[in-house]
Every structure is written in C-alpha cells, then in structure tokens.
mmCIF file of C-alpha atoms in Angstrom:
data_model
loop_
_atom_site.group_PDB
_atom_site.id
_atom_site.type_symbol
_atom_site.label_atom_id
_atom_site.label_comp_id
_atom_site.label_asym_id
_atom_site.label_seq_id
_atom_site.Cartn_x
_atom_site.Cartn_y
_atom_site.Cartn_z
ATOM 1 C CA MET A 66 119.965 229.529 135.102
ATOM 2 C CA HIS A 67 117.103 231.736 133.894
ATOM 3 C CA GLU A 68 119.683 234.370 132.874
ATOM 4 C CA LEU A 69 120.337 232.337 129.720
ATOM 5 C CA ALA A 70 116.664 232.493 128.747
ATOM 6 C CA ILE A 71 116.626 236.207 129.517
ATOM 7 C CA ALA A 72 119.814 236.794 127.525
ATOM 8 C CA THR A 73 118.304 234.884 124.593
ATOM 9 C CA ASN A 74 115.241 237.136 124.766
ATOM 10 C CA ILE A 75 117.515 240.197 124.698
ATOM 11 C CA ALA A 76 119.527 238.821 121.765
ATOM 12 C CA ASP A 77 116.361 238.025 119.783
ATOM 13 C CA ALA A 78 114.846 241.477 120.345
ATOM 14 C CA VAL A 79 118.091 243.279 119.551
ATOM 15 C CA CYS A 80 118.835 241.287 116.377
ATOM 16 C CA GLU A 81 115.281 241.767 115.136
ATOM 17 C CA ARG A 82 115.538 245.554 115.490
ATOM 18 C CA ALA A 83 119.088 245.672 114.146
ATOM 19 C CA ALA A 84 117.850 244.124 110.885
ATOM 20 C CA GLY A 85 121.274 242.956 109.809
ATOM 21 C CA ARG A 86 123.293 245.948 111.046
ATOM 22 C CA PRO A 87 126.201 245.108 113.368
ATOM 23 C CA VAL A 88 125.386 245.825 117.046
ATOM 24 C CA HIS A 89 128.201 247.293 119.168
ATOM 25 C CA ARG A 90 126.552 247.892 122.495
ATOM 26 C CA VAL A 91 123.337 246.935 124.254
ATOM 27 C CA THR A 92 122.063 248.713 127.356
ATOM 28 C CA VAL A 93 119.667 246.953 129.705
ATOM 29 C CA ARG A 94 118.038 248.052 132.964
ATOM 30 C CA ILE A 95 117.926 245.471 135.747
ATOM 31 C CA GLY A 96 116.202 246.078 139.046
ATOM 32 C CA ALA A 97 117.577 244.745 142.314
ATOM 33 C CA LEU A 98 114.355 242.796 143.000
ATOM 34 C CA THR A 99 114.287 240.770 139.757
ATOM 35 C CA ALA A 100 116.350 237.689 140.708
ATOM 36 C CA VAL A 101 118.684 238.378 137.802
ATOM 37 C CA VAL A 102 122.379 238.160 138.635
ATOM 38 C CA PRO A 103 124.393 240.702 136.576
ATOM 39 C CA GLU A 104 127.545 238.533 136.389
ATOM 40 C CA ALA A 105 125.547 235.549 135.129
ATOM 41 C CA MET A 106 123.703 237.884 132.767
ATOM 42 C CA ARG A 107 126.935 239.118 131.150
ATOM 43 C CA TRP A 108 128.234 235.619 130.632
ATOM 44 C CA CYS A 109 124.950 234.385 129.174
ATOM 45 C CA PHE A 110 124.732 237.429 126.904
ATOM 46 C CA THR A 111 128.064 236.622 125.255
ATOM 47 C CA LEU A 112 126.775 233.095 124.590
ATOM 48 C CA ALA A 113 123.349 234.241 123.369
ATOM 49 C CA VAL A 114 124.717 236.662 120.768
ATOM 50 C CA GLU A 115 127.373 234.297 119.419
ATOM 51 C CA GLY A 116 127.112 234.073 115.647
ATOM 52 C CA THR A 117 124.552 236.916 115.428
ATOM 53 C CA VAL A 118 124.951 240.551 114.337
ATOM 54 C CA ALA A 119 125.472 241.359 118.023
ATOM 55 C CA ASP A 120 128.394 238.933 118.430
ATOM 56 C CA GLY A 121 130.987 240.643 120.631
ATOM 57 C CA ALA A 122 128.705 243.549 121.588
ATOM 58 C CA ASP A 123 129.231 245.178 124.990
ATOM 59 C CA LEU A 124 126.455 244.706 127.513
ATOM 60 C CA GLU A 125 125.886 247.750 129.669
ATOM 61 C CA ILE A 126 123.766 247.185 132.763
ATOM 62 C CA GLU A 127 121.917 250.072 134.429
ATOM 63 C CA HIS A 128 121.177 248.967 137.967
ATOM 64 C CA ARG A 129 117.998 250.099 139.700
ATOM 65 C CA ALA A 130 117.763 249.908 143.469
ATOM 66 C CA GLY A 131 114.616 248.529 145.065
ATOM 67 C CA ALA A 132 112.118 250.897 146.674
ATOM 68 C CA GLY A 133 108.653 250.614 148.190
ATOM 69 C CA ARG A 134 105.759 252.693 149.441
ATOM 70 C CA CYS A 135 103.771 251.690 152.509
ATOM 71 C CA ARG A 136 100.026 251.592 151.868
ATOM 72 C CA ALA A 137 99.344 251.996 155.578
ATOM 73 C CA CYS A 138 101.410 255.077 156.477
ATOM 74 C CA GLY A 139 102.542 256.358 153.066
ATOM 75 C CA ALA A 140 106.267 256.193 153.870
ATOM 76 C CA GLU A 141 108.686 255.566 151.033
ATOM 77 C CA PHE A 142 111.809 253.544 151.767
ATOM 78 C CA PRO A 143 114.545 251.489 150.059
ATOM 79 C CA CYS A 144 114.038 247.706 149.741
ATOM 80 C CA ALA A 145 117.111 245.494 149.531
ATOM 81 C CA ASP A 146 115.050 242.340 149.033
ATOM 82 C CA LEU A 147 111.490 241.089 148.718
ATOM 83 C CA ILE A 148 110.872 241.003 152.470
ATOM 84 C CA LEU A 149 108.821 244.170 152.254
ATOM 85 C CA LEU A 150 108.334 245.546 155.711
ATOM 86 C CA CYS A 151 107.726 249.224 156.416
ATOM 87 C CA PRO A 152 109.463 250.706 159.482
ATOM 88 C CA CYS A 153 105.906 251.321 160.822
ATOM 89 C CA GLY A 154 105.414 247.529 160.991
ATOM 90 C CA SER A 155 103.051 247.142 158.036
ATOM 91 C CA ALA A 156 103.814 244.512 155.377
ATOM 92 C CA ASP A 157 101.318 246.082 152.970
ATOM 93 C CA VAL A 158 103.981 247.586 150.751
ATOM 94 C CA GLU A 159 103.842 248.462 147.066
ATOM 95 C CA VAL A 160 107.100 248.012 145.151
ATOM 96 C CA THR A 161 107.808 251.277 143.309
ATOM 97 C CA ALA A 162 111.247 250.421 141.889
ATOM 98 C CA GLY A 163 113.533 247.435 141.492
ATOM 99 C CA ARG A 164 111.387 245.185 139.270
ATOM 100 C CA GLU A 165 112.739 246.648 136.005
ATOM 101 C CA LEU A 166 113.912 244.177 133.370
ATOM 102 C CA GLN A 167 114.129 246.224 130.209
ATOM 103 C CA ILE A 168 116.165 246.666 127.071
ATOM 104 C CA VAL A 169 116.928 250.392 127.053
ATOM 105 C CA SER A 170 118.817 250.943 123.801
ATOM 106 C CA MET A 171 121.486 249.644 121.479
ATOM 107 C CA GLU A 172 124.209 251.097 119.313
ATOM 108 C CA VAL A 173 124.309 249.834 115.747
ATOM 109 C CA ALA A 174 126.643 250.636 112.890
ATOM 110 C CA ASP A 175 124.913 253.051 110.559
ATOM 111 C CA VAL A 176 125.441 251.071 107.342
ATOM 112 C CA ARG A 177 124.253 253.971 105.155
ATOM 113 C CA HIS A 178 127.685 255.495 105.790
ATOM 114 C CA LEU A 179 129.654 252.366 105.095
ATOM 115 C CA ARG A 180 131.549 252.085 101.845
ATOM 116 C CA LEU A 181 130.463 248.708 100.574
ATOM 117 C CA MET B 252 132.152 258.311 115.686
ATOM 118 C CA CYS B 253 132.156 254.843 117.173
ATOM 119 C CA GLY B 254 132.001 255.003 120.970
ATOM 120 C CA THR B 255 133.690 251.642 121.446
ATOM 121 C CA CYS B 256 137.030 252.006 119.665
ATOM 122 C CA GLY B 257 137.026 255.556 118.308
ATOM 123 C CA CYS B 258 137.035 254.518 114.660
ATOM 124 C CA ASP B 259 135.145 256.751 112.247
ATOM 125 C CA GLN B 260 132.337 254.293 111.633
ATOM 126 C CA LYS B 261 128.989 256.036 112.115
ATOM 127 C CA ILE B 262 127.033 254.727 115.045
ATOM 128 C CA GLU B 263 123.297 255.036 115.500
ATOM 129 C CA VAL B 264 121.721 254.758 118.917
ATOM 130 C CA VAL B 265 118.402 252.916 118.721
ATOM 131 C CA THR B 266 116.058 253.381 121.662
ATOM 132 C CA LEU B 267 114.156 250.200 122.502
ATOM 133 C CA GLU B 268 112.695 250.760 126.004
ATOM 134 C CA GLN B 269 110.936 247.424 125.981
ATOM 135 C CA LYS B 270 110.516 244.693 128.536
ATOM 136 C CA VAL B 271 113.087 241.955 128.149
ATOM 137 C CA LEU B 272 110.368 239.331 128.442
ATOM 138 C CA ALA B 273 107.934 241.222 126.183
ATOM 139 C CA ARG B 274 107.706 238.330 123.724
ATOM 140 C CA ASN B 275 107.073 235.775 126.489
ATOM 141 C CA ASP B 276 104.450 238.085 128.019
ATOM 142 C CA GLU B 277 102.667 238.511 124.658
ATOM 143 C CA ILE B 278 102.446 234.752 124.175
ATOM 144 C CA ALA B 279 101.330 234.346 127.805
ATOM 145 C CA GLU B 280 98.545 236.871 127.212
ATOM 146 C CA ALA B 281 97.463 234.955 124.083
ATOM 147 C CA ASN B 282 97.443 231.714 126.133
ATOM 148 C CA ARG B 283 95.357 233.429 128.811
ATOM 149 C CA GLU B 284 92.773 234.608 126.260
ATOM 150 C CA ARG B 285 92.642 231.213 124.595
ATOM 151 C CA LEU B 286 92.114 229.450 127.948
ATOM 152 C CA ALA B 287 89.497 231.963 129.073
ATOM 153 C CA GLY B 288 87.709 231.554 125.730
ATOM 154 C CA ASP B 289 87.416 227.826 126.415
ATOM 155 C CA GLY B 290 86.351 228.395 130.022
ATOM 156 C CA ILE B 291 89.515 226.678 131.268
ATOM 157 C CA VAL B 292 91.073 227.602 134.615
ATOM 158 C CA ALA B 293 94.848 227.080 134.440
ATOM 159 C CA VAL B 294 96.938 226.706 137.585
ATOM 160 C CA ASN B 295 100.738 226.844 137.477
ATOM 161 C CA LEU B 296 102.275 224.612 140.169
ATOM 162 C CA MET B 297 105.760 225.556 141.317
ATOM 163 C CA SER B 298 107.976 223.872 143.899
ATOM 164 C CA SER B 299 111.374 222.365 144.604
ATOM 165 C CA PRO B 300 111.963 218.825 143.342
ATOM 166 C CA GLY B 301 110.364 216.272 145.647
ATOM 167 C CA SER B 302 107.714 218.435 147.301
ATOM 168 C CA GLY B 303 104.970 216.037 146.231
ATOM 169 C CA LYS B 304 103.497 217.925 143.260
ATOM 170 C CA THR B 305 102.804 214.830 141.176
ATOM 171 C CA THR B 306 101.349 212.890 144.125
ATOM 172 C CA LEU B 307 99.092 215.870 144.896
ATOM 173 C CA LEU B 308 97.999 215.977 141.261
ATOM 174 C CA GLU B 309 97.252 212.247 141.116
ATOM 175 C CA ARG B 310 95.046 212.547 144.194
ATOM 176 C CA THR B 311 93.406 215.761 142.986
ATOM 177 C CA ILE B 312 92.587 214.244 139.590
ATOM 178 C CA ARG B 313 91.017 211.202 141.266
ATOM 179 C CA ASP B 314 88.937 213.336 143.640
ATOM 180 C CA VAL B 315 88.010 216.315 141.441
ATOM 181 C CA GLY B 316 88.170 214.599 138.046
ATOM 182 C CA ARG B 317 84.999 212.599 138.735
ATOM 183 C CA ASP B 318 82.822 215.711 138.365
ATOM 184 C CA HIS B 319 85.110 218.065 136.505
ATOM 185 C CA PRO B 320 87.253 217.730 133.361
ATOM 186 C CA VAL B 321 90.949 217.941 134.270
ATOM 187 C CA ALA B 322 94.020 218.045 132.011
ATOM 188 C CA VAL B 323 97.707 218.288 132.861
ATOM 189 C CA VAL B 324 100.859 219.712 131.290
ATOM 190 C CA GLU B 325 103.947 218.171 132.871
ATOM 191 C CA GLY B 326 107.259 220.031 132.788
ATOM 192 C CA ASP B 327 110.526 218.238 133.584
ATOM 193 C CA GLN B 328 114.072 218.469 132.349
ATOM 194 C CA GLN B 329 114.109 214.806 131.331
ATOM 195 C CA THR B 330 111.927 211.662 131.198
ATOM 196 C CA PRO B 331 108.191 211.114 130.641
ATOM 197 C CA LEU B 332 107.902 209.521 134.131
ATOM 198 C CA ASP B 333 105.567 212.109 135.655
ATOM 199 C CA ALA B 334 103.303 212.154 132.595
ATOM 200 C CA GLU B 335 103.074 208.352 132.799
ATOM 201 C CA ARG B 336 101.959 208.618 136.437
ATOM 202 C CA ILE B 337 99.289 211.162 135.485
ATOM 203 C CA ARG B 338 98.186 209.106 132.450
ATOM 204 C CA ARG B 339 97.486 206.142 134.739
ATOM 205 C CA THR B 340 94.765 208.237 136.404
ATOM 206 C CA GLY B 341 93.027 208.446 133.007
ATOM 207 C CA CYS B 342 93.646 212.178 132.696
ATOM 208 C CA PRO B 343 94.782 213.735 129.374
ATOM 209 C CA VAL B 344 98.407 214.823 129.774
ATOM 210 C CA VAL B 345 101.268 216.228 127.726
ATOM 211 C CA GLN B 346 104.893 216.064 128.847
ATOM 212 C CA ILE B 347 107.280 218.897 128.046
ATOM 213 C CA ASN B 348 110.966 218.088 128.474
ATOM 214 C CA THR B 349 112.938 221.297 128.747
ATOM 215 C CA GLY B 350 116.349 219.617 128.368
ATOM 216 C CA ALA B 351 118.831 222.101 129.788
ATOM 217 C CA GLY B 352 116.018 224.553 130.581
ATOM 218 C CA CYS B 353 115.101 225.114 134.215
ATOM 219 C CA HIS B 354 111.566 226.481 133.757
ATOM 220 C CA LEU B 355 108.594 226.511 131.394
ATOM 221 C CA GLU B 356 108.011 229.463 129.072
ATOM 222 C CA ALA B 357 104.780 230.714 127.514
ATOM 223 C CA GLN B 358 105.633 229.312 124.061
ATOM 224 C CA MET B 359 106.053 225.833 125.555
ATOM 225 C CA LEU B 360 102.577 226.024 127.080
ATOM 226 C CA SER B 361 101.164 227.292 123.775
ATOM 227 C CA THR B 362 102.617 224.287 121.919
ATOM 228 C CA ALA B 363 101.442 221.939 124.681
ATOM 229 C CA LEU B 364 97.886 223.329 124.415
ATOM 230 C CA ASP B 365 97.879 222.556 120.663
ATOM 231 C CA ARG B 366 98.847 218.951 121.384
ATOM 232 C CA LEU B 367 96.684 218.471 124.455
ATOM 233 C CA ALA B 368 93.460 220.245 123.408
ATOM 234 C CA PRO B 369 92.287 220.371 127.062
ATOM 235 C CA PRO B 370 88.536 219.893 127.580
ATOM 236 C CA ARG B 371 86.387 223.029 127.733
ATOM 237 C CA ASP B 372 85.220 224.378 131.086
ATOM 238 C CA GLY B 373 87.782 222.279 132.914
ATOM 239 C CA LEU B 374 90.841 222.631 135.075
ATOM 240 C CA LEU B 375 94.332 222.653 133.585
ATOM 241 C CA PHE B 376 97.265 221.976 135.881
ATOM 242 C CA VAL B 377 100.679 223.022 134.643
ATOM 243 C CA GLU B 378 103.334 221.264 136.693
ATOM 244 C CA ASN B 379 106.384 223.465 136.277
ATOM 245 C CA VAL B 380 109.965 222.185 136.402
ATOM 246 C CA GLY B 381 110.948 221.440 140.021
ATOM 247 C CA ASN B 382 112.780 224.666 140.808
ATOM 248 C CA LEU B 383 111.838 227.604 143.021
ATOM 249 C CA ILE B 384 113.932 230.238 141.249
ATOM 250 C CA CYS B 385 113.496 230.408 137.481
ATOM 251 C CA PRO B 386 109.784 229.568 136.980
ATOM 252 C CA ALA B 387 108.810 232.625 139.052
ATOM 253 C CA LEU B 388 109.907 235.021 136.304
ATOM 254 C CA PHE B 389 107.946 233.510 133.435
ATOM 255 C CA ASP B 390 104.247 234.180 133.011
ATOM 256 C CA LEU B 391 102.683 231.254 131.146
ATOM 257 C CA GLY B 392 99.192 232.682 130.841
ATOM 258 C CA GLU B 393 97.903 230.822 133.892
ATOM 259 C CA ARG B 394 95.066 232.043 136.070
ATOM 260 C CA GLU B 395 96.879 231.432 139.375
ATOM 261 C CA ARG B 396 100.213 230.242 140.660
ATOM 262 C CA VAL B 397 100.495 227.815 143.532
ATOM 263 C CA VAL B 398 103.713 227.088 145.423
ATOM 264 C CA ILE B 399 104.030 223.717 147.125
ATOM 265 C CA LEU B 400 106.441 223.371 149.993
ATOM 266 C CA SER B 401 106.851 220.203 152.020
ATOM 267 C CA VAL B 402 107.662 219.839 155.705
ATOM 268 C CA THR B 403 110.800 217.878 154.848
ATOM 269 C CA GLU B 404 112.211 221.167 153.525
ATOM 270 C CA GLY B 405 113.135 224.148 155.682
ATOM 271 C CA ALA B 406 110.448 226.406 157.129
ATOM 272 C CA ASP B 407 112.601 229.346 156.004
ATOM 273 C CA LYS B 408 112.218 228.533 152.312
ATOM 274 C CA PRO B 409 109.863 231.480 151.647
ATOM 275 C CA LEU B 410 112.655 233.829 152.797
ATOM 276 C CA LYS B 411 115.292 232.030 150.728
ATOM 277 C CA TYR B 412 113.236 231.928 147.525
ATOM 278 C CA PRO B 413 110.989 234.988 147.891
ATOM 279 C CA HIS B 414 110.295 235.489 144.176
ATOM 280 C CA ALA B 415 108.305 232.294 143.774
ATOM 281 C CA PHE B 416 106.330 232.910 146.975
ATOM 282 C CA ALA B 417 105.708 236.563 146.073
ATOM 283 C CA VAL B 418 103.761 235.614 142.931
ATOM 284 C CA ALA B 419 101.712 232.780 144.460
ATOM 285 C CA GLY B 420 97.992 233.045 145.154
ATOM 286 C CA LEU B 421 98.179 229.963 147.356
ATOM 287 C CA VAL B 422 100.933 228.174 149.263
ATOM 288 C CA LEU B 423 100.405 224.514 150.105
ATOM 289 C CA ILE B 424 102.464 223.138 152.980
ATOM 290 C CA ASN B 425 102.488 219.461 151.998
ATOM 291 C CA LYS B 426 103.368 216.196 153.787
ATOM 292 C CA ILE B 427 102.026 217.385 157.149
ATOM 293 C CA ASP B 428 101.531 213.702 158.019
ATOM 294 C CA LEU B 429 105.320 213.704 158.530
ATOM 295 C CA LEU B 430 105.277 216.536 161.114
ATOM 296 C CA PRO B 431 105.876 214.185 164.091
ATOM 297 C CA TYR B 432 109.157 213.048 162.504
ATOM 298 C CA VAL B 433 110.667 216.300 161.276
ATOM 299 C CA ASP B 434 111.737 219.604 162.798
ATOM 300 C CA PHE B 435 109.412 221.917 160.902
ATOM 301 C CA ASP B 436 107.656 224.864 162.562
ATOM 302 C CA VAL B 437 104.412 225.463 160.640
ATOM 303 C CA ALA B 438 103.665 228.770 162.384
ATOM 304 C CA GLU B 439 107.138 230.051 161.556
ATOM 305 C CA CYS B 440 106.710 229.015 157.922
ATOM 306 C CA ARG B 441 103.369 230.834 157.777
ATOM 307 C CA ARG B 442 105.026 233.972 159.175
ATOM 308 C CA HIS B 443 107.696 233.782 156.473
ATOM 309 C CA VAL B 444 105.101 233.361 153.720
ATOM 310 C CA ALA B 445 103.248 236.408 155.080
ATOM 311 C CA ALA B 446 106.505 238.400 155.129
ATOM 312 C CA VAL B 447 107.043 237.960 151.380
ATOM 313 C CA ASN B 448 103.389 237.767 150.341
ATOM 314 C CA PRO B 449 100.772 238.950 152.835
ATOM 315 C CA LYS B 450 97.954 238.181 150.366
ATOM 316 C CA ALA B 451 98.802 234.493 149.756
ATOM 317 C CA ALA B 452 96.441 231.905 151.202
ATOM 318 C CA VAL B 453 98.161 229.043 153.047
ATOM 319 C CA LEU B 454 96.863 225.488 153.511
ATOM 320 C CA GLU B 455 98.493 222.638 155.442
ATOM 321 C CA VAL B 456 97.834 219.473 153.467
ATOM 322 C CA SER B 457 98.868 215.862 153.092
ATOM 323 C CA ALA B 458 98.489 214.560 149.563
ATOM 324 C CA THR B 459 98.953 210.972 150.766
ATOM 325 C CA ARG B 460 96.751 211.030 153.905
ATOM 326 C CA GLY B 461 94.224 213.544 152.566
ATOM 327 C CA ASP B 462 94.469 216.277 155.236
ATOM 328 C CA ALA B 463 92.841 219.568 154.174
ATOM 329 C CA LEU B 464 92.405 218.433 150.593
ATOM 330 C CA PRO B 465 88.738 219.553 150.637
ATOM 331 C CA ALA B 466 90.007 223.088 151.355
ATOM 332 C CA TRP B 467 92.357 222.816 148.354
ATOM 333 C CA TYR B 468 89.470 221.644 146.178
ATOM 334 C CA ALA B 469 87.311 224.497 147.467
ATOM 335 C CA TRP B 470 90.069 226.953 146.541
ATOM 336 C CA LEU B 471 90.143 225.497 143.018
ATOM 337 C CA ALA B 472 86.341 225.538 142.764
ATOM 338 C CA GLN B 473 86.272 229.182 143.746
ATOM 339 C CA LEU B 474 88.551 229.986 140.775
ATOM 340 C CA SER B 475 86.078 228.333 138.405
ATOM 341 C CA THR B 476 83.164 230.220 139.934
ATOM 342 C CA LEU B 477 84.984 233.535 139.683
ATOM 343 C CA SER B 478 85.756 233.006 135.998
#
C-alpha cells in the first residue's frame, strides 16, 4: 500500500505551503505508468489529511495517459503499461508521458478576508 | 467565491507543481552524495518474500567480505531475524522494521546510515522489504537496484510486476539448483525481463550451490571500479 506513503507526502507538502490556512481542494497529476491506483489514493488521502488543515479537502486527480517514442524508428505511440514495444518491433522505447506524480495546485481559504 | 460550496469565503489557488516524492528524492540525493563521499557503493535489493535475498547476502558476505568491507541494512515489517542471520557472518548490520510500511524510504536509510556508519570504500547492501510493488517507487540514494526472482516463482513475474524490473540494473534468477523439480522456463523469463527492461543484465544463480556467483561478484566489482 504505497499509496498511503504517497498520500502522506502530499499531505505534508500541502500543509507546509498552506501555513495554517484551511485547504479546500488539492489537485494532483498521476500518470498511468506510475503504479498508483486512484481509488486507493483517494482513500489514503482522506486518512493522511485527518486532523490537519486539509482535513476534508477534495482530492482532484488529473490522469495522464502513457506514451512512448521509439528510439529506433522515431514513432510515437500510446503505452497502456510498461511493456514498451514499438509496432516496428523495437523495445528501445523512451517513455514520454505517464510517469507523472505531481502536486499541481491547491485551493486555500484566503484568511486575509476572514473576519476573525 | 468558494468553488466547493459557493459560500463567499475568498479562495486562493496556490500553484505547487512539485513532485509528490520531492522530499524523499531530496533525502535520497543527500544519501547518494554522502555514500559517494565515503566511496561506498550501495545496492538496493528488491524481491518478493522468500526469493533467497538473505541467503544470497550471507554467501556474498562470506565470499566478498574477505577482501572488501561489506555492511548491510535490513528492511522487514517485523522481527530482527534477518539482521541476526547477517550478524552471524560478522558483518555490521542495522535492522529497520517498517511496521505497517511495505517499503523503505530515503529517510529510513539516512537514519540507518547514522547508526551503522558503514566502512569507507566498501559495499553496502540494502535489503528492501520483501515486496515487488512498493519499493520500486522510492529512491533511497542507492547506486544500483537489483531484483531477485527465484525459480519457485512464476517466469511471468517481470510482466506482472513491471515497475520493479523496469528500474533494475541487474536481475538475478535465483535457486536454479531447483530447476529439475519446478516448471520454470528460464528463456521465457529472460524474454519477459527484456520486454520491460531491455538494458537489465540477467544472471542465473544459486545462492546455496554457488552457481554463477563469480559473475554476480564481478558485477558488483565493476560498480566499485566505475565509481
């Protein structure tokens, strides 16, 4: 269950940047070739943010499909998994998309406008 | 206005655009520099439970440790059993118990290095938690990753767990002394490794009988020479 470790990393980074402001939404980008399961990710995220300023925040996941470029013939093609085989027969393929595992942005309450 | 419920609370969008594992990767990079500074070659061993990692390490320490300083970091969910096996070889070892965790992270290796103080210009083996899924994602700061697969497992394992095999510099097919008793097609397994990682070297070894261990030691020696 590496999603829990990943969710904890997201929670830590988000809370650090939020600096005490309540976090409403977090957007992450997850590539299809990262071995991260979105359903598990959502569940782990709710656990990881429990009791923090991001408790209850929505997790938005931007999916990125996998893609590769063949070093032998130059063709670009979609990759559903890590068995990278170009239609030309070459296995010398560079992954060009699908390995993303990034925190894109977050929405925080702008406390300067809050009446305290 | 708040995008979630429509209330009039002001919302600020903060752009982060950072890797999720940025913190782990930073610590891994610090580990890598620290190890390189001490002339230490670190190898991260990944496999399923029961592939023979600890037996391979015991044998390797006995054979290589005579001429070369070797230290070990043992990762397991529970028990110091593996570290005790390694300690009996006379090799310095630190056990990390991850508890519920299914893999080692860079911070765990950093803490282990403080406790272990591995000898300079030596080899450091990091035996990851027996698991072919999670450890693949976490850089520890090692020089190379090695996946160990035994012939009592399926030859299709590289296809089932491609992430671990994709990041390996070397794949060891272990327990080949058992080939007469199991249905394991070595050539097929090699094809599957090549399908997920055409650059990985593959060796067929037996940690108990000693088959091809000199080739494994030569692979390790070549890492030291290159650094």
